[in-house]
């Protein structure tokens, strides 16, 4: 199917691969493996990481990033090697292990997962953090992981979200901590209905009328920029488009879509972004105007310019990482169900901690900071 004759909203087209019994069984096995590995990694590795955090946030984050980067590596392996989705990168060639703020368009519910395909190529998989809607933090198991990885939950109400964002962003300003902070300025995924509302608002307020993206919300972006500017290397403007069809989470699990994911990356040095809030808001709006044109060109040409900026993933490395994660999970599962009662008690206490910490948004502070704070009072 030629994308040139299609709009970006191709969700009504046939799936790229038929949903066969084999794909259903394979998808369910993959999902079971991901849930089991996530559970065991969280239960066994989070308590030691939080214990380290009592003495050093930096080393606690380093430990969490490494361990959960291993687990996150299962997803690009699923997308590119098991499902056979072609992921094509274009635009600027980006350096390895920069501290960056990422702004991206929001086509569908799984856009954020494909950023892992870029991060894994740069050795930054465990460093990705997202600003995401608070309801996702309530997901079983995955919500625990979002909390431990320090994703920033928002209600999409700036009066409520601003203090939460500023408090969490202030903890990310240490240049020693690698960081890829991803923000979707549209605030929600793109649909025709939302686009019509966005265009109506633009017409009424003298703003650019966009066809392939929604008008960006600037406050969250400006808060990120204001607090982190001194510790960031660049902003990555990522534009995402799909062939053959917009995928859902279950499409990814069962491997029926998408056939191709295209990601165009534009690296912007911090000194190219205005300092004042008003000017940086105008800059962000202009970037989305350019993004809208880029997506229009993608519809016509079927690709972004300057393709081939990243190599394919190594199948051997992905398979080796998968084998290690599964082997560790098997050992932990054996200890949980077939070993001493102390392991069962450890698991119960770890689960209680994860439930309480994620529901109360609790993260321990270093003891030295607590002691100094009390002494200063």
CSV table of C-alpha atoms in Angstrom, one decimal:
chain,number,residue,atom,x,y,z
A,1,UNK,CA,0.0,0.0,0.0
A,2,UNK,CA,1.4,3.4,-1.0
A,3,UNK,CA,1.4,5.9,1.8
A,4,UNK,CA,1.3,8.7,-0.8
A,5,UNK,CA,-2.3,8.2,-1.5
A,6,UNK,CA,-3.3,7.9,2.2
A,7,UNK,CA,-3.8,10.3,5.1
A,8,UNK,CA,-1.9,9.8,8.3
A,9,UNK,CA,-5.1,8.5,10.0
A,10,UNK,CA,-5.1,5.1,8.4
A,11,UNK,CA,-6.6,3.3,11.4
A,12,UNK,CA,-9.5,1.9,9.3
A,13,UNK,CA,-7.2,0.1,6.8
A,14,UNK,CA,-6.6,-3.7,7.1
A,15,UNK,CA,-3.9,-4.8,9.5
A,16,UNK,CA,-0.5,-5.4,8.1
A,17,UNK,CA,-0.5,-9.0,9.3
A,18,UNK,CA,-3.6,-11.1,9.9
A,19,UNK,CA,-4.4,-12.0,13.5
A,20,UNK,CA,-3.8,-15.7,13.2
A,21,UNK,CA,-4.0,-18.3,16.1
A,22,UNK,CA,-0.1,-18.5,15.9
A,23,UNK,CA,0.2,-14.7,16.5
A,24,UNK,CA,-2.4,-14.8,19.3
A,25,UNK,CA,-0.5,-17.6,21.1
A,26,UNK,CA,2.9,-16.0,20.5
A,27,UNK,CA,1.6,-12.6,21.7
A,28,UNK,CA,0.1,-14.0,24.9
A,29,UNK,CA,3.4,-15.8,25.6
A,30,UNK,CA,5.3,-12.6,25.1
A,31,UNK,CA,3.0,-10.7,27.3
A,32,UNK,CA,3.2,-13.3,30.0
A,33,UNK,CA,7.0,-13.2,29.8
A,34,UNK,CA,7.0,-9.4,30.0
A,35,UNK,CA,4.7,-9.4,33.0
A,36,UNK,CA,6.7,-12.1,34.8
A,37,UNK,CA,10.1,-10.5,34.2
A,38,UNK,CA,8.8,-7.0,35.1
A,39,UNK,CA,7.3,-8.4,38.4
A,40,UNK,CA,10.5,-10.2,39.4
A,41,UNK,CA,12.8,-7.3,38.5
A,42,UNK,CA,10.6,-4.9,40.5
A,43,UNK,CA,10.2,-7.1,43.5
A,44,UNK,CA,13.9,-8.2,43.8
A,45,UNK,CA,15.8,-5.2,42.6
A,46,UNK,CA,13.7,-2.2,43.8
A,47,UNK,CA,14.4,-2.7,47.6
A,48,UNK,CA,18.2,-2.7,47.1
A,49,UNK,CA,17.9,0.3,44.8
A,50,UNK,CA,15.9,2.2,47.4
A,51,UNK,CA,18.3,1.2,50.1
A,52,UNK,CA,21.1,2.7,48.0
A,53,UNK,CA,19.0,5.8,47.6
A,54,UNK,CA,19.2,6.4,51.3
A,55,UNK,CA,22.8,7.2,50.8
A,56,UNK,CA,23.0,8.4,47.2
A,57,UNK,CA,20.3,9.3,44.7
A,58,UNK,CA,22.9,9.3,41.9
A,59,UNK,CA,24.0,5.7,42.4
A,60,UNK,CA,20.4,4.6,43.1
A,61,UNK,CA,19.4,6.0,39.7
A,62,UNK,CA,22.4,4.5,38.1
A,63,UNK,CA,21.5,1.1,39.5
A,64,UNK,CA,17.8,1.4,38.5
A,65,UNK,CA,18.7,2.6,35.0
A,66,UNK,CA,21.0,-0.3,34.3
A,67,UNK,CA,18.7,-3.0,35.6
A,68,UNK,CA,15.5,-1.8,34.1
A,69,UNK,CA,17.3,-0.8,30.9
A,70,UNK,CA,18.0,-4.5,30.5
A,71,UNK,CA,14.2,-5.2,30.9
A,72,UNK,CA,13.2,-2.4,28.6
A,73,UNK,CA,15.4,-3.9,26.0
A,74,UNK,CA,12.9,-6.7,25.6
A,75,UNK,CA,10.5,-4.3,23.8
A,76,UNK,CA,12.6,-3.2,20.8
A,77,UNK,CA,13.5,-6.9,20.5
A,78,UNK,CA,9.8,-7.7,20.2
A,79,UNK,CA,9.1,-4.8,17.8
A,80,UNK,CA,11.9,-5.2,15.4
A,81,UNK,CA,13.0,-8.8,15.6
A,82,UNK,CA,9.9,-10.8,16.6
A,83,UNK,CA,7.2,-8.7,15.0
A,84,UNK,CA,9.3,-7.7,12.0
A,85,UNK,CA,8.4,-4.0,12.3
A,86,UNK,CA,10.8,-1.8,10.3
A,87,UNK,CA,12.0,1.2,12.3
A,88,UNK,CA,13.6,3.9,10.1
A,89,UNK,CA,15.4,6.9,11.5
A,90,UNK,CA,16.1,10.1,9.7
A,91,UNK,CA,17.2,13.6,10.2
A,92,UNK,CA,20.2,14.5,12.4
A,93,UNK,CA,22.7,12.0,13.6
A,94,UNK,CA,22.7,12.4,17.4
A,95,UNK,CA,25.6,11.7,19.8
A,96,UNK,CA,25.7,9.0,22.4
A,97,UNK,CA,24.6,9.6,26.0
A,98,UNK,CA,23.6,13.3,26.0
A,99,UNK,CA,21.3,14.8,28.5
A,100,UNK,CA,18.3,15.9,26.5
A,101,UNK,CA,14.7,17.1,26.5
A,102,UNK,CA,12.6,15.3,23.8
A,103,UNK,CA,9.5,16.9,22.3
A,104,UNK,CA,7.4,14.6,20.0
A,105,UNK,CA,4.1,14.5,18.3
A,106,UNK,CA,1.5,12.1,19.7
A,107,UNK,CA,0.0,9.9,16.9
A,108,UNK,CA,-1.2,7.0,19.0
A,109,UNK,CA,-1.2,5.4,22.4
A,110,UNK,CA,2.2,3.6,21.8
A,111,UNK,CA,4.3,6.4,20.4
A,112,UNK,CA,6.3,6.6,23.6
A,113,UNK,CA,7.3,2.9,23.4
A,114,UNK,CA,9.0,3.4,20.0
A,115,UNK,CA,11.4,5.9,21.6
A,116,UNK,CA,12.9,2.9,23.2
A,117,UNK,CA,14.1,1.8,19.8
A,118,UNK,CA,16.1,5.1,19.5
A,119,UNK,CA,17.3,5.1,23.1
A,120,UNK,CA,18.6,1.5,22.9
A,121,UNK,CA,20.8,2.5,20.0
A,122,UNK,CA,22.4,5.3,22.0
A,123,UNK,CA,22.9,3.3,25.2
A,124,UNK,CA,20.3,5.5,27.0
A,125,UNK,CA,17.4,3.0,27.4
A,126,UNK,CA,17.3,3.2,31.2
A,127,UNK,CA,17.5,7.0,31.2
A,128,UNK,CA,14.2,7.7,29.4
A,129,UNK,CA,11.6,9.4,31.6
A,130,UNK,CA,8.2,10.6,30.4
A,131,UNK,CA,5.6,13.2,31.4
A,132,UNK,CA,2.5,11.0,31.3
A,133,UNK,CA,-1.1,11.1,32.4
A,134,UNK,CA,-1.6,10.1,36.0
A,135,UNK,CA,-4.1,7.3,35.3
A,136,UNK,CA,-1.3,5.2,33.7
A,137,UNK,CA,0.5,5.1,37.1
A,138,UNK,CA,-2.4,3.0,38.3
A,139,UNK,CA,-1.7,0.2,35.9
A,140,UNK,CA,-0.8,-3.1,37.7
A,141,UNK,CA,2.9,-3.8,37.7
A,142,UNK,CA,3.7,-1.3,34.9
A,143,UNK,CA,2.6,1.5,37.2
A,144,UNK,CA,5.1,0.4,39.8
A,145,UNK,CA,7.8,0.6,37.2
A,146,UNK,CA,6.7,4.1,36.1
A,147,UNK,CA,7.0,5.2,39.7
A,148,UNK,CA,10.5,3.7,40.2
A,149,UNK,CA,11.8,5.1,36.9
A,150,UNK,CA,10.5,8.5,38.1
A,151,UNK,CA,8.1,9.3,35.3
A,152,UNK,CA,6.2,12.6,36.0
A,153,UNK,CA,2.4,12.0,36.3
A,154,UNK,CA,0.1,14.9,35.4
A,155,UNK,CA,-3.7,15.5,35.5
A,156,UNK,CA,-3.7,17.8,32.5
A,157,UNK,CA,-4.7,20.6,34.8
A,158,UNK,CA,-1.8,23.1,35.0
A,159,UNK,CA,-2.8,24.5,38.4
A,160,UNK,CA,-2.6,21.0,39.8
A,161,UNK,CA,0.3,19.8,37.7
A,162,UNK,CA,2.7,22.8,38.0
A,163,UNK,CA,3.9,22.2,41.6
A,164,UNK,CA,4.3,18.4,41.0
A,165,UNK,CA,6.3,19.0,37.8
A,166,UNK,CA,8.5,21.6,39.3
A,167,UNK,CA,9.3,19.5,42.4
A,168,UNK,CA,10.2,16.4,40.3
A,169,UNK,CA,12.1,18.4,37.6
A,170,UNK,CA,14.3,20.0,40.3
A,171,UNK,CA,15.6,16.6,41.2
A,172,UNK,CA,16.7,15.9,37.6
A,173,UNK,CA,19.2,18.9,37.4
A,174,UNK,CA,22.3,16.9,38.5
A,175,UNK,CA,24.5,16.7,35.3
A,176,UNK,CA,25.9,13.4,36.6
A,177,UNK,CA,22.6,11.7,36.1
A,178,UNK,CA,22.0,10.8,32.4
A,179,UNK,CA,18.6,11.9,31.3
A,180,UNK,CA,16.2,11.6,28.3
A,181,UNK,CA,13.0,13.4,29.4
A,182,UNK,CA,10.2,13.0,26.8
A,183,UNK,CA,7.3,15.4,26.6
A,184,UNK,CA,4.3,15.3,24.2
A,185,UNK,CA,3.3,19.0,24.0
A,186,UNK,CA,0.0,18.2,22.4
A,187,UNK,CA,-1.1,16.7,25.7
A,188,UNK,CA,-3.1,13.9,24.1
A,189,UNK,CA,-3.0,11.5,21.1
A,190,UNK,CA,-4.1,12.8,17.7
A,191,UNK,CA,-7.6,12.0,16.4
A,192,UNK,CA,-9.7,13.7,13.7
A,193,UNK,CA,-12.2,15.0,16.3
A,194,UNK,CA,-9.4,16.5,18.5
A,195,UNK,CA,-7.8,18.0,15.4
A,196,UNK,CA,-11.1,19.7,14.4
A,197,UNK,CA,-11.3,21.3,17.9
A,198,UNK,CA,-7.7,22.3,17.8
A,199,UNK,CA,-8.2,24.0,14.4
A,200,UNK,CA,-11.4,25.8,15.6
A,201,UNK,CA,-9.4,27.1,18.6
A,202,UNK,CA,-6.6,28.2,16.3
A,203,UNK,CA,-9.0,30.1,14.0
A,204,UNK,CA,-10.6,31.9,16.9
A,205,UNK,CA,-7.3,32.9,18.4
A,206,UNK,CA,-5.2,33.8,15.4
A,207,UNK,CA,-2.9,30.7,15.7
A,208,UNK,CA,-1.6,28.5,13.0
A,209,UNK,CA,-4.1,26.0,11.7
A,210,UNK,CA,-2.4,22.5,11.7
A,211,UNK,CA,-3.6,19.4,9.9
A,212,UNK,CA,-1.4,16.6,11.2
A,213,UNK,CA,-0.7,17.6,14.7
A,214,UNK,CA,-2.6,19.4,17.5
A,215,UNK,CA,-1.6,22.8,18.8
A,216,UNK,CA,1.1,22.3,21.4
A,217,UNK,CA,0.6,23.3,25.1
A,218,UNK,CA,3.6,25.4,26.1
A,219,UNK,CA,3.5,25.6,29.9
A,220,UNK,CA,4.9,22.1,30.6
A,221,UNK,CA,7.6,22.5,28.0
A,222,UNK,CA,8.6,25.9,29.4
A,223,UNK,CA,8.8,24.5,32.9
A,224,UNK,CA,11.1,21.7,31.8
A,225,UNK,CA,13.3,24.2,29.9
A,226,UNK,CA,13.4,26.7,32.7
A,227,UNK,CA,14.5,24.2,35.4
A,228,UNK,CA,16.7,21.9,33.3
A,229,UNK,CA,18.3,24.3,30.8
A,230,UNK,CA,21.6,24.6,32.7
A,231,UNK,CA,22.0,20.8,32.8
A,232,UNK,CA,20.9,19.8,29.3
A,233,UNK,CA,22.9,19.4,26.2
A,234,UNK,CA,20.2,19.7,23.6
A,235,UNK,CA,16.5,19.4,22.7
A,236,UNK,CA,15.5,16.5,20.3
A,237,UNK,CA,12.5,17.3,18.2
A,238,UNK,CA,11.1,13.9,17.2
A,239,UNK,CA,8.5,13.4,14.5
A,240,UNK,CA,6.8,10.0,14.4
A,241,UNK,CA,4.8,8.6,11.5
A,242,UNK,CA,3.5,5.1,10.7
A,243,UNK,CA,2.8,2.8,7.8
A,244,UNK,CA,0.4,0.8,7.2
A,245,UNK,CA,-1.9,1.7,10.1
A,246,UNK,CA,-1.8,3.4,13.5
A,247,UNK,CA,-0.9,0.7,16.0
A,248,UNK,CA,-2.5,0.0,19.4
A,249,UNK,CA,-0.8,-1.7,22.3
A,250,UNK,CA,-2.4,-5.1,21.4
A,251,UNK,CA,-1.3,-4.6,17.8
A,252,UNK,CA,2.2,-4.5,19.1
A,253,UNK,CA,1.7,-7.5,21.4
A,254,UNK,CA,0.3,-9.7,18.6
A,255,UNK,CA,2.6,-8.3,15.9
A,256,UNK,CA,-0.1,-7.3,13.4
A,257,UNK,CA,0.9,-3.7,13.1
A,258,UNK,CA,2.6,-1.4,12.3
A,259,UNK,CA,4.5,-2.4,9.2
A,260,UNK,CA,6.9,0.5,9.5
A,261,UNK,CA,7.7,3.2,12.0
A,262,UNK,CA,9.4,6.3,10.8
A,263,UNK,CA,11.1,8.7,13.3
A,264,UNK,CA,12.7,12.0,12.2
A,265,UNK,CA,15.1,13.6,14.7
A,266,UNK,CA,16.1,17.2,14.8
A,267,UNK,CA,18.8,18.1,17.3
A,268,UNK,CA,18.5,21.7,18.6
A,269,UNK,CA,21.3,23.1,20.8
A,270,UNK,CA,20.0,24.9,23.9
A,271,UNK,CA,21.4,28.3,22.8
A,272,UNK,CA,19.1,28.2,19.7
A,273,UNK,CA,16.0,28.2,22.0
A,274,UNK,CA,14.9,31.7,23.4
A,275,UNK,CA,15.3,32.3,27.1
A,276,UNK,CA,12.0,34.2,27.8
A,277,UNK,CA,8.8,32.1,28.2
A,278,UNK,CA,6.9,34.1,25.6
A,279,UNK,CA,9.6,33.6,23.0
A,280,UNK,CA,10.2,30.0,23.8
A,281,UNK,CA,6.4,29.4,23.5
A,282,UNK,CA,6.5,31.0,20.0
A,283,UNK,CA,9.5,28.8,19.2
A,284,UNK,CA,7.6,25.7,20.2
A,285,UNK,CA,4.6,26.7,18.1
A,286,UNK,CA,6.9,27.2,15.1
A,287,UNK,CA,8.5,23.8,15.6
A,288,UNK,CA,5.0,22.2,15.4
A,289,UNK,CA,4.2,24.2,12.2
A,290,UNK,CA,7.4,22.7,10.7
A,291,UNK,CA,6.4,19.3,12.1
A,292,UNK,CA,3.0,19.6,10.5
A,293,UNK,CA,4.7,20.3,7.1
A,294,UNK,CA,7.1,17.4,7.6
A,295,UNK,CA,4.2,15.0,8.1
A,296,UNK,CA,2.4,16.4,5.1
A,297,UNK,CA,5.5,15.7,3.0
A,298,UNK,CA,5.6,12.2,4.5
A,299,UNK,CA,2.1,11.5,3.2
A,300,UNK,CA,3.2,12.5,-0.3
A,301,UNK,CA,6.6,10.9,-0.3
A,302,UNK,CA,6.2,7.9,2.0
A,303,UNK,CA,9.4,8.8,3.9
A,304,UNK,CA,11.2,11.5,5.8
A,305,UNK,CA,14.3,13.2,4.4
A,306,UNK,CA,17.8,12.1,5.3
A,307,UNK,CA,17.0,8.5,6.1
A,308,UNK,CA,19.4,5.9,7.5
A,309,UNK,CA,20.9,7.7,10.4
A,310,UNK,CA,20.9,4.7,12.7
A,311,UNK,CA,22.0,1.1,12.2
A,312,UNK,CA,19.8,-1.9,12.7
A,313,UNK,CA,19.7,-3.6,16.1
A,314,UNK,CA,22.0,-6.5,16.6
A,315,UNK,CA,19.9,-9.7,16.8
A,316,UNK,CA,22.6,-11.5,18.8
A,317,UNK,CA,22.8,-8.7,21.4
A,318,UNK,CA,19.0,-8.5,21.7
A,319,UNK,CA,18.7,-12.2,22.1
A,320,UNK,CA,21.5,-12.4,24.7
A,321,UNK,CA,19.9,-9.6,26.7
A,322,UNK,CA,16.5,-11.4,26.5
A,323,UNK,CA,18.2,-14.7,27.6
A,324,UNK,CA,19.8,-13.0,30.6
A,325,UNK,CA,16.5,-11.3,31.7
A,326,UNK,CA,14.6,-14.6,31.4
A,327,UNK,CA,17.3,-16.5,33.3
A,328,UNK,CA,17.3,-14.1,36.1
A,329,UNK,CA,13.5,-14.2,36.3
A,330,UNK,CA,13.6,-18.0,36.4
A,331,UNK,CA,16.0,-17.9,39.4
A,332,UNK,CA,13.9,-15.4,41.2
A,333,UNK,CA,10.7,-17.3,40.5
A,334,UNK,CA,12.3,-20.5,41.9
A,335,UNK,CA,13.4,-18.6,45.0
A,336,UNK,CA,9.9,-17.2,45.5
A,337,UNK,CA,7.9,-20.4,45.2
A,338,UNK,CA,10.3,-23.2,46.0
A,339,UNK,CA,12.9,-21.9,48.5
A,340,UNK,CA,13.0,-20.7,52.1
A,341,UNK,CA,10.1,-18.9,53.7
A,342,UNK,CA,12.3,-15.8,54.0
A,343,UNK,CA,12.1,-15.2,50.2
A,344,UNK,CA,8.3,-15.3,50.4
A,345,UNK,CA,8.4,-12.8,53.2
A,346,UNK,CA,10.8,-10.6,51.2
A,347,UNK,CA,8.4,-10.7,48.2
A,348,UNK,CA,5.4,-9.8,50.3
A,349,UNK,CA,7.2,-6.9,51.9
A,350,UNK,CA,8.6,-5.7,48.6
A,351,UNK,CA,5.1,-5.7,47.0
A,352,UNK,CA,3.7,-3.8,50.0
A,353,UNK,CA,6.4,-1.2,49.6
A,354,UNK,CA,5.7,-0.9,45.8
A,355,UNK,CA,2.0,-0.5,46.3
A,356,UNK,CA,2.3,2.1,49.0
A,357,UNK,CA,5.2,4.0,47.4
A,358,UNK,CA,3.4,4.3,44.0
A,359,UNK,CA,0.0,5.2,45.4
A,360,UNK,CA,1.5,7.8,47.8
A,361,UNK,CA,4.2,9.0,45.3
A,362,UNK,CA,6.9,8.3,47.9
A,363,UNK,CA,10.6,8.2,47.2
A,364,UNK,CA,13.1,8.1,50.1
A,365,UNK,CA,15.5,11.0,50.5
A,366,UNK,CA,19.2,10.5,51.4
A,367,UNK,CA,19.7,10.2,55.1
A,368,UNK,CA,22.4,12.9,55.1
A,369,UNK,CA,20.0,15.4,53.4
A,370,UNK,CA,17.3,14.6,56.0
A,371,UNK,CA,19.8,15.0,58.8
A,372,UNK,CA,21.1,18.3,57.5
A,373,UNK,CA,17.5,19.6,56.9
A,374,UNK,CA,16.5,18.8,60.5
A,375,UNK,CA,19.7,20.4,61.8
A,376,UNK,CA,19.1,23.6,59.9
A,377,UNK,CA,15.7,23.9,61.4
